[in-house]
Amino acid sequence: MLHVMMMMVCMNLTSPPPTDVYAFKFKGIDGKEIDLSKYKGKKLLLVNTASKCGFTPQYKALQELSEKYKGKVVVIGFPANNFGSQEPGKNEEIAEFCEKNYGVTFPLAEKSSVKGDDINPLFKYLTSTENPDFTGEIAWNFEKFLIDENGHLIHRFRSKVTPLDPAITGQL
């Protein structure tokens, strides 16, 4: 029995880190699983979001980007309450807020953390040393991570870069 347990521990310690975002699955805001592997061949714009932030109006531009570049990029929002408690709502409240105020139809993940000890595994990967050009904790709400068609992080945009900025749209 001890031998089997040791093998299991060793297997977990030696499993290779993800090489792209397609390895990640998580719950959507509606409780259904979102598997990023279903987006192979498309670019992704992954954004940590909040409903009570000065950058919250970017939801409108994210929706416009999602519609205008449909087929080229998939926008996914990740509600998080890490900065100034600006996402206090529950999943249902967040979904209703986004739909009612900004007409959001792009996928939203369930509320999670994007920094700290309880960081969402996807954001741990996106901000880690596996991506040396984009390391470091997220500084505020509405940071954007652009993923290429092969599932690799190609650019990170800070909160002040709006979704329709040519720095983003020029890469779509």
Coordinates of C-alpha atoms in Angstrom, one line a residue:
M1 CA 0.0 0.0 0.0
L2 CA 2.8 2.4 0.9
H3 CA 4.5 1.6 -2.4
V4 CA 1.3 2.6 -4.3
M5 CA 0.9 5.8 -2.4
M6 CA 4.6 6.7 -3.1
M7 CA 4.1 6.1 -6.8
M8 CA 1.0 8.3 -6.9
V9 CA 2.9 11.1 -5.1
C10 CA 5.9 10.8 -7.5
M11 CA 3.5 10.8 -10.5
N12 CA 2.0 14.1 -9.3
L13 CA 5.4 15.6 -8.7
T14 CA 6.6 14.8 -12.2
S15 CA 3.6 15.7 -14.3
P16 CA 4.7 18.3 -16.7
P17 CA 3.3 21.8 -16.5
P18 CA 0.8 22.8 -19.2
T19 CA 2.3 24.0 -22.4
D20 CA -0.7 25.9 -23.6
V21 CA -4.1 27.2 -22.3
Y22 CA -5.9 24.2 -24.0
A23 CA -5.1 22.1 -20.9
F24 CA -7.5 24.2 -18.8
K25 CA -11.1 23.6 -17.9
F26 CA -13.2 25.6 -15.5
K27 CA -16.8 26.3 -14.6
G28 CA -18.7 29.0 -16.4
I29 CA -20.8 31.5 -14.6
D30 CA -23.8 29.3 -15.3
G31 CA -22.1 26.3 -13.6
K32 CA -21.4 24.5 -16.9
E33 CA -17.8 23.4 -17.8
I34 CA -15.8 25.6 -20.2
D35 CA -13.0 23.6 -21.8
L36 CA -10.5 25.8 -23.6
S37 CA -9.5 23.0 -25.9
K38 CA -12.8 23.6 -27.8
Y39 CA -11.3 26.9 -29.0
K40 CA -8.3 25.5 -30.7
G41 CA -7.6 27.4 -33.9
K42 CA -9.1 30.7 -32.6
K43 CA -7.5 33.5 -30.6
L44 CA -8.7 34.1 -27.1
L45 CA -8.8 37.3 -25.1
L46 CA -9.0 36.4 -21.4
V47 CA -9.9 39.3 -19.1
N48 CA -10.3 39.6 -15.4
T49 CA -13.4 41.6 -14.8
A50 CA -15.4 43.4 -12.1
S51 CA -18.8 45.1 -11.9
K52 CA -18.0 48.1 -9.7
C53 CA -14.7 49.3 -11.2
G54 CA -13.8 52.4 -13.1
F55 CA -12.9 50.1 -16.0
T56 CA -16.3 48.3 -15.9
P57 CA -17.5 50.1 -19.0
Q58 CA -15.0 48.1 -20.9
Y59 CA -17.6 45.3 -20.8
K60 CA -19.3 47.2 -23.7
A61 CA -16.1 47.3 -25.8
L62 CA -15.4 43.6 -25.0
Q63 CA -18.9 42.8 -26.3
E64 CA -18.3 44.9 -29.4
L65 CA -14.9 43.2 -30.0
S66 CA -16.6 39.8 -29.6
E67 CA -19.2 40.6 -32.2
K68 CA -16.9 42.4 -34.6
Y69 CA -14.2 39.8 -34.7
K70 CA -16.5 36.8 -34.2
G71 CA -14.8 33.8 -35.8
K72 CA -11.3 35.2 -35.1
V73 CA -11.3 35.7 -31.3
V74 CA -13.3 34.5 -28.4
V75 CA -13.5 36.8 -25.4
I76 CA -13.9 35.2 -22.0
G77 CA -14.4 37.2 -18.8
F78 CA -13.2 36.1 -15.4
P79 CA -15.1 38.0 -12.6
A80 CA -12.8 38.5 -9.6
N81 CA -13.0 40.3 -6.3
N82 CA -9.3 40.8 -5.8
F83 CA -9.1 44.6 -6.2
G84 CA -11.0 46.9 -3.9
S85 CA -13.8 44.4 -3.4
Q86 CA -15.2 45.6 -6.8
E87 CA -16.8 42.3 -7.7
P88 CA -18.9 41.6 -4.5
G89 CA -21.8 39.8 -6.3
K90 CA -22.6 36.2 -6.7
N91 CA -22.4 34.5 -10.1
E92 CA -26.1 35.0 -10.9
E93 CA -25.9 38.7 -10.0
I94 CA -22.8 39.2 -12.1
A95 CA -24.3 37.4 -15.1
E96 CA -27.5 39.5 -14.8
F97 CA -25.5 42.8 -14.4
C98 CA -23.4 42.1 -17.5
E99 CA -26.3 41.1 -19.6
K100 CA -28.6 43.9 -18.5
N101 CA -26.1 46.8 -18.5
Y102 CA -23.7 45.8 -21.4
G103 CA -25.5 43.1 -23.4
V104 CA -22.7 40.6 -22.7
T105 CA -23.1 37.4 -24.6
F106 CA -19.5 36.2 -24.5
P107 CA -18.6 33.5 -22.0
L108 CA -18.0 34.4 -18.4
A109 CA -16.3 32.1 -16.0
E110 CA -17.5 31.6 -12.5
K111 CA -16.2 34.2 -10.0
S112 CA -12.7 33.2 -8.9
S113 CA -9.4 34.8 -7.7
V114 CA -6.8 36.0 -10.2
K115 CA -4.0 36.4 -7.6
G116 CA -2.9 35.2 -4.2
D117 CA -3.0 31.8 -2.6
D118 CA -6.4 30.9 -4.1
I119 CA -5.5 32.0 -7.7
N120 CA -7.4 30.4 -10.5
P121 CA -5.0 27.8 -12.0
L122 CA -5.3 29.4 -15.5
F123 CA -4.2 32.8 -14.2
K124 CA -1.4 31.2 -12.2
Y125 CA -0.2 29.7 -15.5
L126 CA -0.7 33.0 -17.4
T127 CA 1.3 35.0 -14.8
S128 CA 4.0 32.4 -14.1
T129 CA 7.5 31.7 -15.1
E130 CA 6.3 29.3 -17.8
N131 CA 5.5 32.6 -19.6
P132 CA 8.6 34.6 -18.8
D133 CA 7.6 37.6 -21.0
F134 CA 4.4 38.1 -19.1
T135 CA 5.2 37.3 -15.5
G136 CA 4.0 39.0 -12.4
E137 CA 0.8 39.4 -10.5
I138 CA -2.2 41.1 -12.1
A139 CA -2.2 44.7 -11.0
W140 CA -5.9 45.6 -11.4
N141 CA -9.2 44.6 -13.0
F142 CA -9.6 44.3 -16.7
E143 CA -6.1 43.1 -17.6
K144 CA -6.2 41.3 -20.9
F145 CA -4.3 38.2 -22.0
L146 CA -4.2 37.6 -25.8
I147 CA -3.8 33.9 -26.7
D148 CA -2.8 32.8 -30.2
E149 CA -4.5 30.1 -32.3
N150 CA -2.1 27.5 -30.8
G151 CA -3.0 28.3 -27.2
H152 CA 0.1 30.4 -26.4
L153 CA 0.1 33.7 -24.6
I154 CA 1.3 36.3 -27.1
H155 CA 0.5 39.6 -25.3
R156 CA -0.6 41.0 -22.0
F157 CA -2.4 44.3 -21.9
R158 CA -2.9 46.4 -18.7
S159 CA -6.2 47.8 -17.6
K160 CA -5.9 51.1 -19.4
V161 CA -5.6 49.5 -22.8
T162 CA -9.2 49.3 -24.0
P163 CA -10.5 46.3 -25.9
L164 CA -10.9 48.1 -29.2
D165 CA -7.4 49.7 -29.0
P166 CA -5.4 49.0 -32.2
A167 CA -2.7 47.3 -30.0
I168 CA -5.3 44.5 -29.6
T169 CA -7.4 44.7 -32.8
G170 CA -4.2 44.8 -34.9
Q171 CA -3.3 41.3 -33.7
L172 CA -6.7 39.8 -34.5

